[in-house]
Amino acid sequence: MPANIPVEVSEHVIDMLWDDKDTLRACALTCRAWVPRSRLYLFRSITLRERPTVYALADLLDTDESIQHLIQTVGVKLDKHTLLLDSFFAVLGRRLPRLHELSFTGRSLGRPFFPHITRRTCLLASFTTSIASLSLQSVILRSFNDLARLLCTLRHLRHLNLNHTTWLNDGTYSSKLITSHGLKLETLRVTSTFGPTPCVRTMLCAVDPAILKEIALDSCCGLGIAPPFEWIPVDLQEFSALENLSIYIEDILSPSTGLEAAVAVLSSVTSSALRRVYIDGICLRPAKYERPAMRKSVSDDLRAALSRPVYAKLEEVCLRVGDFDRGLVAAFVSCFPQFCERGVPPLEVYDSDTGISRFVKECVRPDAINGHLATPAYSASL
């Protein structure tokens, strides 16, 4: 290293390149003084693929034990080995004392991933006491009991994300393993996860309502497992500490049913701590519905839900609307004058054909004919 460049300056440059793995490797190979800071970011977050990488990492950790304290996030991408959960916890569980975030991802297409979560898996997982965040994506579990058993093992879990998670055994969507308010979660995200309402209610009942701050649900979380896909509202009135609420409306629902799902969830919120509301995927297809009736229904339902006192302190509210026409968008915008006055962006419109997304700047001008605000002007930013 040139003598005129202090190590502190070099480390500051490396700090700014924390997510560029190739450059970090080059830094570690260029100068001995750069190795500690480069290695800090290289090993902070790692991704494992297939069983051999698990054993290779274990050998590396045994060779240099200082690396054990650098690893905080591990992503395991699994395509073939169904017993890799056992391998991960057995081989790496005690070797990662600072592991904070763990994610398992299967294939989203093609051959699905069926992980075995046995009692042995949970026994091995119990030795990994530092995990605070768990994510399961594109995973098919044997039963809901498998998930319950794993969650009860991770005593310090605070954040749970289930995305495209389903069950082989459709008959069980509750578990005696999860006690009421037994999970001390701060974040619960259950999206694109098909399961009847009892499954979702079991998860919500298992969470301590005085601790949970963020909930993300999609409208499929309350669906049945076979047609007709009837949606049953999920009640959030017990969650007094809720700050962030996200609702994702899936394409499997008709526009009216999806909107009813979103409004029902909004109407059940009682938390005065709520700061952010995000609803994504509302589709307005005027060809299938009478526009005046649809317009009135949209305005009345959303205004009634969002005019409640619990939403008075919202700092951010966003609805993403697709498959729209300007008249129906105007009906949506008319529900949010109080937010626009405070400078809160109320509505984001996206074109499903082009993928272009843009915020709507409200025209504060009443429409005497329809009782709504005039058709909004589109703008790239507020």
mmCIF file of C-alpha atoms in Angstrom:
data_model
loop_
_atom_site.group_PDB
_atom_site.id
_atom_site.type_symbol
_atom_site.label_atom_id
_atom_site.label_comp_id
_atom_site.label_asym_id
_atom_site.label_seq_id
_atom_site.Cartn_x
_atom_site.Cartn_y
_atom_site.Cartn_z
ATOM 1 C CA MET A 1 0.000 0.000 0.000
ATOM 2 C CA PRO A 2 1.366 3.488 -0.790
ATOM 3 C CA ALA A 3 2.716 5.133 2.362
ATOM 4 C CA ASN A 4 0.875 8.397 1.727
ATOM 5 C CA ILE A 5 -2.612 6.824 1.987
ATOM 6 C CA PRO A 6 -3.705 6.309 5.614
ATOM 7 C CA VAL A 7 -5.432 3.032 6.427
ATOM 8 C CA GLU A 8 -8.425 4.963 7.756
ATOM 9 C CA VAL A 9 -9.000 6.543 4.337
ATOM 10 C CA SER A 10 -8.797 3.181 2.599
ATOM 11 C CA GLU A 11 -11.239 1.673 5.078
ATOM 12 C CA HIS A 12 -13.669 4.522 4.473
ATOM 13 C CA VAL A 13 -13.574 3.791 0.737
ATOM 14 C CA ILE A 14 -14.157 0.093 1.434
ATOM 15 C CA ASP A 15 -17.136 1.023 3.610
ATOM 16 C CA MET A 16 -18.757 2.693 0.618
ATOM 17 C CA LEU A 17 -18.220 -0.455 -1.474
ATOM 18 C CA TRP A 18 -19.815 -2.774 1.080
ATOM 19 C CA ASP A 19 -22.166 -4.441 -1.452
ATOM 20 C CA ASP A 20 -19.679 -4.887 -4.316
ATOM 21 C CA LYS A 21 -18.362 -8.397 -3.689
ATOM 22 C CA ASP A 22 -15.936 -8.439 -6.615
ATOM 23 C CA THR A 23 -14.283 -5.182 -5.564
ATOM 24 C CA LEU A 24 -14.093 -6.334 -1.947
ATOM 25 C CA ARG A 25 -12.316 -9.522 -3.020
ATOM 26 C CA ALA A 26 -9.876 -7.456 -5.061
ATOM 27 C CA CYS A 27 -9.202 -5.211 -2.050
ATOM 28 C CA ALA A 28 -8.561 -8.204 0.192
ATOM 29 C CA LEU A 29 -6.023 -9.576 -2.308
ATOM 30 C CA THR A 30 -4.327 -6.234 -2.982
ATOM 31 C CA CYS A 31 -3.161 -5.103 0.442
ATOM 32 C CA ARG A 32 -2.733 -6.884 3.771
ATOM 33 C CA ALA A 33 -3.967 -3.784 5.647
ATOM 34 C CA TRP A 34 -7.234 -3.870 3.704
ATOM 35 C CA VAL A 35 -8.041 -7.482 4.565
ATOM 36 C CA PRO A 36 -9.870 -6.966 7.905
ATOM 37 C CA ARG A 37 -12.306 -4.340 6.595
ATOM 38 C CA SER A 38 -12.862 -6.155 3.267
ATOM 39 C CA ARG A 39 -13.467 -9.450 5.013
ATOM 40 C CA LEU A 40 -15.939 -7.774 7.360
ATOM 41 C CA TYR A 41 -18.301 -7.096 4.433
ATOM 42 C CA LEU A 42 -17.463 -10.215 2.443
ATOM 43 C CA PHE A 43 -18.601 -12.486 5.259
ATOM 44 C CA ARG A 44 -21.354 -10.349 6.781
ATOM 45 C CA SER A 45 -23.893 -11.781 4.317
ATOM 46 C CA ILE A 46 -23.316 -15.068 2.491
ATOM 47 C CA THR A 47 -25.343 -17.373 0.246
ATOM 48 C CA LEU A 48 -25.086 -21.165 0.315
ATOM 49 C CA ARG A 49 -26.101 -23.443 -2.540
ATOM 50 C CA GLU A 50 -26.310 -27.213 -2.176
ATOM 51 C CA ARG A 51 -24.991 -29.375 0.632
ATOM 52 C CA PRO A 52 -21.241 -29.272 -0.254
ATOM 53 C CA THR A 53 -21.137 -25.509 0.334
ATOM 54 C CA VAL A 54 -22.369 -26.041 3.898
ATOM 55 C CA TYR A 55 -19.489 -28.387 4.699
ATOM 56 C CA ALA A 56 -16.998 -26.172 2.869
ATOM 57 C CA LEU A 57 -18.029 -23.210 5.021
ATOM 58 C CA ALA A 58 -17.732 -25.339 8.168
ATOM 59 C CA ASP A 59 -14.151 -26.251 7.230
ATOM 60 C CA LEU A 60 -13.331 -22.577 6.679
ATOM 61 C CA LEU A 61 -14.795 -21.599 10.057
ATOM 62 C CA ASP A 62 -12.730 -24.288 11.782
ATOM 63 C CA THR A 63 -9.599 -23.018 10.044
ATOM 64 C CA ASP A 64 -10.172 -19.376 11.018
ATOM 65 C CA GLU A 65 -12.514 -18.992 13.987
ATOM 66 C CA SER A 66 -12.508 -15.198 13.718
ATOM 67 C CA ILE A 67 -14.783 -15.496 10.667
ATOM 68 C CA GLN A 68 -17.490 -17.048 12.850
ATOM 69 C CA HIS A 69 -18.186 -13.665 14.435
ATOM 70 C CA LEU A 70 -18.455 -11.864 11.076
ATOM 71 C CA ILE A 71 -21.371 -13.824 9.582
ATOM 72 C CA GLN A 72 -24.724 -12.190 10.368
ATOM 73 C CA THR A 73 -26.940 -13.096 7.385
ATOM 74 C CA VAL A 74 -27.151 -16.459 5.617
ATOM 75 C CA GLY A 75 -29.293 -17.266 2.603
ATOM 76 C CA VAL A 76 -29.703 -20.927 1.689
ATOM 77 C CA LYS A 77 -30.964 -21.619 -1.829
ATOM 78 C CA LEU A 78 -32.098 -25.206 -2.089
ATOM 79 C CA ASP A 79 -33.134 -27.094 -5.198
ATOM 80 C CA LYS A 80 -32.431 -30.767 -4.584
ATOM 81 C CA HIS A 81 -31.584 -31.805 -1.043
ATOM 82 C CA THR A 82 -34.629 -32.139 1.177
ATOM 83 C CA LEU A 83 -32.561 -32.784 4.312
ATOM 84 C CA LEU A 84 -30.351 -29.709 3.996
ATOM 85 C CA LEU A 85 -32.087 -27.995 6.904
ATOM 86 C CA ASP A 86 -30.740 -30.726 9.167
ATOM 87 C CA SER A 87 -27.308 -30.364 7.586
ATOM 88 C CA PHE A 88 -27.292 -26.602 8.037
ATOM 89 C CA PHE A 89 -28.227 -26.604 11.716
ATOM 90 C CA ALA A 90 -26.082 -29.655 12.532
ATOM 91 C CA VAL A 91 -22.943 -28.409 10.802
ATOM 92 C CA LEU A 92 -23.182 -24.624 11.180
ATOM 93 C CA GLY A 93 -25.586 -24.013 14.064
ATOM 94 C CA ARG A 94 -22.989 -23.687 16.834
ATOM 95 C CA ARG A 95 -20.376 -22.172 14.541
ATOM 96 C CA LEU A 96 -22.357 -18.969 13.871
ATOM 97 C CA PRO A 97 -22.765 -17.161 17.215
ATOM 98 C CA ARG A 98 -23.813 -13.859 15.588
ATOM 99 C CA LEU A 99 -26.202 -15.227 12.960
ATOM 100 C CA HIS A 100 -29.081 -12.758 12.921
ATOM 101 C CA GLU A 101 -30.981 -13.405 9.683
ATOM 102 C CA LEU A 102 -31.638 -16.769 8.009
ATOM 103 C CA SER A 103 -33.549 -17.443 4.796
ATOM 104 C CA PHE A 104 -34.395 -20.619 2.894
ATOM 105 C CA THR A 105 -35.445 -20.326 -0.732
ATOM 106 C CA GLY A 106 -36.688 -23.124 -2.960
ATOM 107 C CA ARG A 107 -37.493 -23.108 -6.627
ATOM 108 C CA SER A 108 -40.335 -20.856 -7.670
ATOM 109 C CA LEU A 109 -40.771 -22.831 -10.887
ATOM 110 C CA GLY A 110 -40.250 -26.447 -11.780
ATOM 111 C CA ARG A 111 -39.500 -28.953 -9.071
ATOM 112 C CA PRO A 112 -40.713 -27.634 -5.705
ATOM 113 C CA PHE A 113 -38.685 -27.814 -2.524
ATOM 114 C CA PHE A 114 -39.993 -30.060 0.257
ATOM 115 C CA PRO A 115 -37.881 -29.503 3.363
ATOM 116 C CA HIS A 116 -38.084 -31.927 6.260
ATOM 117 C CA ILE A 117 -38.554 -30.115 9.559
ATOM 118 C CA THR A 118 -38.301 -32.950 12.043
ATOM 119 C CA ARG A 119 -37.865 -32.972 15.805
ATOM 120 C CA ARG A 120 -34.164 -33.502 15.159
ATOM 121 C CA THR A 121 -34.105 -30.370 12.997
ATOM 122 C CA CYS A 122 -35.645 -28.330 15.794
ATOM 123 C CA LEU A 123 -33.298 -29.814 18.378
ATOM 124 C CA LEU A 124 -30.343 -28.781 16.248
ATOM 125 C CA ALA A 125 -31.879 -25.351 15.586
ATOM 126 C CA SER A 126 -32.266 -24.751 19.318
ATOM 127 C CA PHE A 127 -28.487 -24.367 19.596
ATOM 128 C CA THR A 128 -28.625 -21.375 17.222
ATOM 129 C CA THR A 129 -29.983 -18.865 19.703
ATOM 130 C CA SER A 130 -29.112 -15.641 17.876
ATOM 131 C CA ILE A 131 -31.558 -15.915 14.928
ATOM 132 C CA ALA A 132 -33.937 -12.945 14.982
ATOM 133 C CA SER A 133 -35.211 -13.069 11.387
ATOM 134 C CA LEU A 134 -36.458 -16.107 9.429
ATOM 135 C CA SER A 135 -37.644 -16.169 5.821
ATOM 136 C CA LEU A 136 -39.161 -19.107 3.910
ATOM 137 C CA GLN A 137 -39.753 -18.530 0.200
ATOM 138 C CA SER A 138 -41.135 -20.926 -2.429
ATOM 139 C CA VAL A 139 -41.226 -23.713 0.118
ATOM 140 C CA ILE A 140 -43.744 -26.540 0.517
ATOM 141 C CA LEU A 141 -43.816 -27.795 4.097
ATOM 142 C CA ARG A 142 -45.135 -31.192 5.082
ATOM 143 C CA SER A 143 -47.691 -29.721 7.468
ATOM 144 C CA PHE A 144 -48.441 -26.623 9.481
ATOM 145 C CA ASN A 145 -47.068 -28.472 12.517
ATOM 146 C CA ASP A 146 -43.624 -28.437 10.891
ATOM 147 C CA LEU A 147 -43.654 -24.659 10.775
ATOM 148 C CA ALA A 148 -45.051 -24.386 14.298
ATOM 149 C CA ARG A 149 -42.364 -26.691 15.658
ATOM 150 C CA LEU A 150 -39.582 -24.624 14.078
ATOM 151 C CA LEU A 151 -41.014 -21.288 15.249
ATOM 152 C CA CYS A 152 -41.310 -22.508 18.822
ATOM 153 C CA THR A 153 -37.662 -23.569 18.722
ATOM 154 C CA LEU A 154 -36.332 -20.147 17.689
ATOM 155 C CA ARG A 155 -36.934 -18.347 20.965
ATOM 156 C CA HIS A 156 -35.398 -15.036 19.920
ATOM 157 C CA LEU A 157 -37.246 -14.768 16.600
ATOM 158 C CA ARG A 158 -38.556 -11.248 15.959
ATOM 159 C CA HIS A 159 -39.197 -11.137 12.198
ATOM 160 C CA LEU A 160 -40.974 -13.815 10.132
ATOM 161 C CA ASN A 161 -41.500 -13.762 6.368
ATOM 162 C CA LEU A 162 -43.528 -16.486 4.606
ATOM 163 C CA ASN A 163 -43.662 -15.975 0.846
ATOM 164 C CA HIS A 164 -45.108 -18.585 -1.525
ATOM 165 C CA THR A 165 -45.220 -21.048 1.349
ATOM 166 C CA THR A 166 -47.746 -23.878 1.181
ATOM 167 C CA TRP A 167 -48.428 -27.212 2.872
ATOM 168 C CA LEU A 168 -48.589 -30.764 1.578
ATOM 169 C CA ASN A 169 -51.169 -31.756 4.174
ATOM 170 C CA ASP A 170 -54.181 -29.533 3.497
ATOM 171 C CA GLY A 171 -56.103 -30.897 6.444
ATOM 172 C CA THR A 172 -54.218 -29.223 9.291
ATOM 173 C CA TYR A 173 -53.982 -25.447 9.603
ATOM 174 C CA SER A 174 -53.691 -25.122 13.342
ATOM 175 C CA SER A 175 -51.269 -26.453 15.891
ATOM 176 C CA LYS A 176 -51.290 -27.080 19.615
ATOM 177 C CA LEU A 177 -47.553 -26.447 19.580
ATOM 178 C CA ILE A 178 -48.084 -22.681 19.302
ATOM 179 C CA THR A 179 -49.503 -21.153 22.453
ATOM 180 C CA SER A 180 -51.520 -17.960 22.485
ATOM 181 C CA HIS A 181 -49.235 -14.902 22.262
ATOM 182 C CA GLY A 182 -46.236 -17.228 22.435
ATOM 183 C CA LEU A 183 -44.343 -15.658 19.522
ATOM 184 C CA LYS A 184 -42.671 -12.340 20.325
ATOM 185 C CA LEU A 185 -42.639 -11.126 16.735
ATOM 186 C CA GLU A 186 -42.238 -7.501 15.701
ATOM 187 C CA THR A 187 -42.787 -8.229 11.988
ATOM 188 C CA LEU A 188 -45.100 -10.785 10.368
ATOM 189 C CA ARG A 189 -45.245 -11.007 6.572
ATOM 190 C CA VAL A 190 -47.477 -13.682 5.030
ATOM 191 C CA THR A 191 -47.669 -13.051 1.280
ATOM 192 C CA SER A 192 -48.586 -15.265 -1.679
ATOM 193 C CA THR A 193 -49.116 -18.021 0.867
ATOM 194 C CA PHE A 194 -52.252 -19.986 0.152
ATOM 195 C CA GLY A 195 -54.059 -21.278 3.182
ATOM 196 C CA PRO A 196 -57.511 -21.006 4.674
ATOM 197 C CA THR A 197 -58.279 -18.412 7.285
ATOM 198 C CA PRO A 198 -57.701 -20.809 10.257
ATOM 199 C CA CYS A 199 -54.020 -20.943 9.296
ATOM 200 C CA VAL A 200 -53.693 -17.148 9.287
ATOM 201 C CA ARG A 201 -55.705 -16.791 12.473
ATOM 202 C CA THR A 202 -53.471 -19.334 14.187
ATOM 203 C CA MET A 203 -50.433 -17.256 13.266
ATOM 204 C CA LEU A 204 -52.060 -14.027 14.435
ATOM 205 C CA CYS A 205 -53.219 -15.593 17.697
ATOM 206 C CA ALA A 206 -49.717 -16.897 18.321
ATOM 207 C CA VAL A 207 -48.214 -13.410 18.088
ATOM 208 C CA ASP A 208 -48.117 -11.099 21.090
ATOM 209 C CA PRO A 209 -50.357 -8.174 19.967
ATOM 210 C CA ALA A 210 -48.577 -5.734 22.260
ATOM 211 C CA ILE A 211 -45.276 -6.267 20.415
ATOM 212 C CA LEU A 212 -46.145 -6.729 16.729
ATOM 213 C CA LYS A 213 -45.361 -3.524 14.803
ATOM 214 C CA GLU A 214 -45.609 -4.565 11.154
ATOM 215 C CA ILE A 215 -48.072 -6.834 9.336
ATOM 216 C CA ALA A 216 -48.082 -7.688 5.637
ATOM 217 C CA LEU A 217 -50.897 -9.898 4.352
ATOM 218 C CA ASP A 218 -52.304 -10.649 0.952
ATOM 219 C CA SER A 219 -55.917 -11.314 0.134
ATOM 220 C CA CYS A 220 -55.187 -14.981 -0.551
ATOM 221 C CA CYS A 221 -54.377 -15.524 3.126
ATOM 222 C CA GLY A 222 -58.059 -15.848 3.877
ATOM 223 C CA LEU A 223 -59.047 -17.987 0.925
ATOM 224 C CA GLY A 224 -60.243 -21.540 0.854
ATOM 225 C CA ILE A 225 -58.091 -24.202 -0.779
ATOM 226 C CA ALA A 226 -60.535 -24.839 -3.621
ATOM 227 C CA PRO A 227 -63.106 -22.844 -5.601
ATOM 228 C CA PRO A 228 -65.153 -20.906 -4.850
ATOM 229 C CA PHE A 229 -62.402 -18.740 -3.375
ATOM 230 C CA GLU A 230 -64.381 -17.013 -0.655
ATOM 231 C CA TRP A 231 -62.544 -14.519 1.496
ATOM 232 C CA ILE A 232 -63.097 -14.307 5.262
ATOM 233 C CA PRO A 233 -61.969 -11.074 6.965
ATOM 234 C CA VAL A 234 -58.935 -11.111 9.244
ATOM 235 C CA ASP A 235 -59.399 -9.092 12.431
ATOM 236 C CA LEU A 236 -56.507 -6.853 13.527
ATOM 237 C CA GLN A 237 -58.198 -4.974 16.358
ATOM 238 C CA GLU A 238 -56.041 -6.539 19.102
ATOM 239 C CA PHE A 239 -52.760 -5.260 17.675
ATOM 240 C CA SER A 240 -52.347 -2.049 19.638
ATOM 241 C CA ALA A 241 -48.686 -1.479 18.680
ATOM 242 C CA LEU A 242 -49.182 -1.804 14.923
ATOM 243 C CA GLU A 243 -47.227 0.836 12.972
ATOM 244 C CA ASN A 244 -47.011 -0.498 9.401
ATOM 245 C CA LEU A 245 -49.761 -2.302 7.488
ATOM 246 C CA SER A 246 -49.394 -3.737 3.970
ATOM 247 C CA ILE A 247 -52.113 -5.529 2.003
ATOM 248 C CA TYR A 248 -51.462 -7.244 -1.323
ATOM 249 C CA ILE A 249 -54.438 -8.172 -3.483
ATOM 250 C CA GLU A 250 -53.872 -11.245 -5.620
ATOM 251 C CA ASP A 251 -55.105 -11.707 -9.182
ATOM 252 C CA ILE A 252 -57.084 -14.793 -8.182
ATOM 253 C CA LEU A 253 -59.707 -12.492 -6.673
ATOM 254 C CA SER A 254 -62.150 -10.428 -8.642
ATOM 255 C CA PRO A 255 -61.588 -6.659 -8.315
ATOM 256 C CA SER A 256 -64.625 -6.241 -6.071
ATOM 257 C CA THR A 257 -63.686 -9.133 -3.774
ATOM 258 C CA GLY A 258 -60.098 -7.921 -3.499
ATOM 259 C CA LEU A 259 -61.257 -4.440 -2.583
ATOM 260 C CA GLU A 260 -63.648 -5.830 0.011
ATOM 261 C CA ALA A 261 -60.747 -7.777 1.502
ATOM 262 C CA ALA A 262 -58.592 -4.667 1.778
ATOM 263 C CA VAL A 263 -61.364 -2.507 3.222
ATOM 264 C CA ALA A 264 -62.274 -5.187 5.777
ATOM 265 C CA VAL A 265 -58.708 -5.311 7.063
ATOM 266 C CA LEU A 266 -58.473 -1.507 7.178
ATOM 267 C CA SER A 267 -61.735 -1.334 9.104
ATOM 268 C CA SER A 268 -60.512 -3.741 11.791
ATOM 269 C CA VAL A 269 -57.409 -1.728 12.739
ATOM 270 C CA THR A 270 -57.559 0.007 16.138
ATOM 271 C CA SER A 271 -53.895 0.910 16.693
ATOM 272 C CA SER A 272 -53.328 4.618 17.275
ATOM 273 C CA ALA A 273 -49.625 4.048 16.552
ATOM 274 C CA LEU A 274 -50.281 3.333 12.863
ATOM 275 C CA ARG A 275 -48.002 5.391 10.617
ATOM 276 C CA ARG A 276 -47.923 3.664 7.207
ATOM 277 C CA VAL A 277 -50.548 1.929 5.064
ATOM 278 C CA TYR A 278 -49.725 0.309 1.737
ATOM 279 C CA ILE A 279 -52.242 -1.488 -0.495
ATOM 280 C CA ASP A 280 -50.990 -3.015 -3.731
ATOM 281 C CA GLY A 281 -52.783 -4.681 -6.609
ATOM 282 C CA ILE A 282 -56.213 -3.047 -6.735
ATOM 283 C CA CYS A 283 -57.645 -3.582 -10.203
ATOM 284 C CA LEU A 284 -60.415 -1.427 -11.612
ATOM 285 C CA ARG A 285 -61.822 -2.985 -14.743
ATOM 286 C CA PRO A 286 -64.775 -0.864 -15.817
ATOM 287 C CA ALA A 287 -65.741 -3.252 -18.610
ATOM 288 C CA LYS A 288 -66.966 -5.753 -16.037
ATOM 289 C CA TYR A 289 -68.752 -3.369 -13.691
ATOM 290 C CA GLU A 290 -71.156 -0.497 -13.838
ATOM 291 C CA ARG A 291 -68.996 2.560 -13.440
ATOM 292 C CA PRO A 292 -71.329 4.680 -11.278
ATOM 293 C CA ALA A 293 -71.934 1.831 -8.838
ATOM 294 C CA MET A 294 -68.275 0.918 -8.720
ATOM 295 C CA ARG A 295 -67.244 4.530 -8.274
ATOM 296 C CA LYS A 296 -69.651 5.059 -5.387
ATOM 297 C CA SER A 297 -68.686 1.791 -3.723
ATOM 298 C CA VAL A 298 -64.978 2.575 -3.923
ATOM 299 C CA SER A 299 -65.399 6.057 -2.506
ATOM 300 C CA ASP A 300 -67.792 5.157 0.286
ATOM 301 C CA ASP A 301 -65.942 2.069 1.510
ATOM 302 C CA LEU A 302 -62.488 3.592 1.529
ATOM 303 C CA ARG A 303 -63.627 6.904 2.975
ATOM 304 C CA ALA A 304 -65.416 5.114 5.810
ATOM 305 C CA ALA A 305 -62.386 2.955 6.549
ATOM 306 C CA LEU A 306 -59.724 5.667 6.365
ATOM 307 C CA SER A 307 -61.664 8.495 8.028
ATOM 308 C CA ARG A 308 -61.515 6.717 11.392
ATOM 309 C CA PRO A 309 -59.435 8.434 14.121
ATOM 310 C CA VAL A 310 -56.798 5.677 14.122
ATOM 311 C CA TYR A 311 -55.614 6.920 10.720
ATOM 312 C CA ALA A 312 -55.301 10.559 11.785
ATOM 313 C CA LYS A 313 -51.530 10.367 12.299
ATOM 314 C CA LEU A 314 -50.619 8.513 9.131
ATOM 315 C CA GLU A 315 -47.301 9.632 7.681
ATOM 316 C CA GLU A 316 -47.495 7.529 4.535
ATOM 317 C CA VAL A 317 -50.416 5.998 2.669
ATOM 318 C CA CYS A 318 -50.142 4.486 -0.780
ATOM 319 C CA LEU A 319 -52.572 2.586 -2.975
ATOM 320 C CA ARG A 320 -51.259 1.069 -6.191
ATOM 321 C CA VAL A 321 -54.007 0.797 -8.766
ATOM 322 C CA GLY A 322 -53.790 -1.019 -12.091
ATOM 323 C CA ASP A 323 -56.113 -1.720 -15.036
ATOM 324 C CA PHE A 324 -57.762 1.649 -14.492
ATOM 325 C CA ASP A 325 -59.569 4.446 -16.214
ATOM 326 C CA ARG A 326 -59.367 8.085 -15.181
ATOM 327 C CA GLY A 327 -62.883 8.258 -13.805
ATOM 328 C CA LEU A 328 -62.350 5.428 -11.365
ATOM 329 C CA VAL A 329 -58.953 6.755 -10.331
ATOM 330 C CA ALA A 330 -60.625 10.069 -9.545
ATOM 331 C CA ALA A 331 -63.044 8.211 -7.291
ATOM 332 C CA PHE A 332 -60.112 6.763 -5.398
ATOM 333 C CA VAL A 333 -58.345 10.086 -5.072
ATOM 334 C CA SER A 334 -61.462 11.691 -3.630
ATOM 335 C CA CYS A 335 -61.005 9.563 -0.522
ATOM 336 C CA PHE A 336 -57.739 11.213 0.407
ATOM 337 C CA PRO A 337 -58.066 15.011 0.609
ATOM 338 C CA GLN A 338 -56.897 15.034 4.237
ATOM 339 C CA PHE A 339 -53.715 13.208 3.267
ATOM 340 C CA CYS A 340 -52.992 15.423 0.275
ATOM 341 C CA GLU A 341 -53.297 18.542 2.423
ATOM 342 C CA ARG A 342 -50.550 17.157 4.661
ATOM 343 C CA GLY A 343 -48.339 16.307 1.701
ATOM 344 C CA VAL A 344 -48.767 12.547 2.051
ATOM 345 C CA PRO A 345 -48.641 10.833 -1.377
ATOM 346 C CA PRO A 346 -51.957 9.008 -1.527
ATOM 347 C CA LEU A 347 -52.043 7.070 -4.746
ATOM 348 C CA GLU A 348 -49.710 5.391 -7.180
ATOM 349 C CA VAL A 349 -51.024 4.307 -10.558
ATOM 350 C CA TYR A 350 -49.261 1.690 -12.627
ATOM 351 C CA ASP A 351 -49.875 0.488 -16.131
ATOM 352 C CA SER A 352 -49.897 -3.312 -16.173
ATOM 353 C CA ASP A 353 -49.051 -3.354 -19.887
ATOM 354 C CA THR A 354 -46.020 -1.072 -19.840
ATOM 355 C CA GLY A 355 -44.942 -1.510 -16.228
ATOM 356 C CA ILE A 356 -44.755 2.271 -15.831
ATOM 357 C CA SER A 357 -45.603 3.496 -12.345
ATOM 358 C CA ARG A 358 -46.351 7.071 -11.341
ATOM 359 C CA PHE A 359 -47.837 9.041 -8.484
ATOM 360 C CA VAL A 360 -51.039 10.959 -8.899
ATOM 361 C CA LYS A 361 -51.082 14.650 -8.029
ATOM 362 C CA GLU A 362 -54.540 15.510 -6.850
ATOM 363 C CA CYS A 363 -56.459 18.412 -8.338
ATOM 364 C CA VAL A 364 -58.193 20.045 -5.386
ATOM 365 C CA ARG A 365 -61.231 20.891 -7.447
ATOM 366 C CA PRO A 366 -64.638 19.265 -6.766
ATOM 367 C CA ASP A 367 -66.583 17.564 -9.496
ATOM 368 C CA ALA A 368 -70.125 18.901 -9.181
ATOM 369 C CA ILE A 369 -71.571 16.183 -11.399
ATOM 370 C CA ASN A 370 -70.171 13.076 -9.760
ATOM 371 C CA GLY A 371 -69.418 14.439 -6.312
ATOM 372 C CA HIS A 372 -65.763 13.513 -6.659
ATOM 373 C CA LEU A 373 -62.609 15.423 -7.281
ATOM 374 C CA ALA A 374 -61.782 16.148 -10.876
ATOM 375 C CA THR A 375 -59.723 13.708 -12.880
ATOM 376 C CA PRO A 376 -56.209 13.950 -11.457
ATOM 377 C CA ALA A 377 -53.203 15.085 -13.408
ATOM 378 C CA TYR A 378 -50.399 12.583 -13.682
ATOM 379 C CA SER A 379 -46.941 13.500 -12.535
ATOM 380 C CA ALA A 380 -43.684 11.620 -12.191
ATOM 381 C CA SER A 381 -43.232 13.011 -8.698
ATOM 382 C CA LEU A 382 -45.151 15.076 -6.193
#
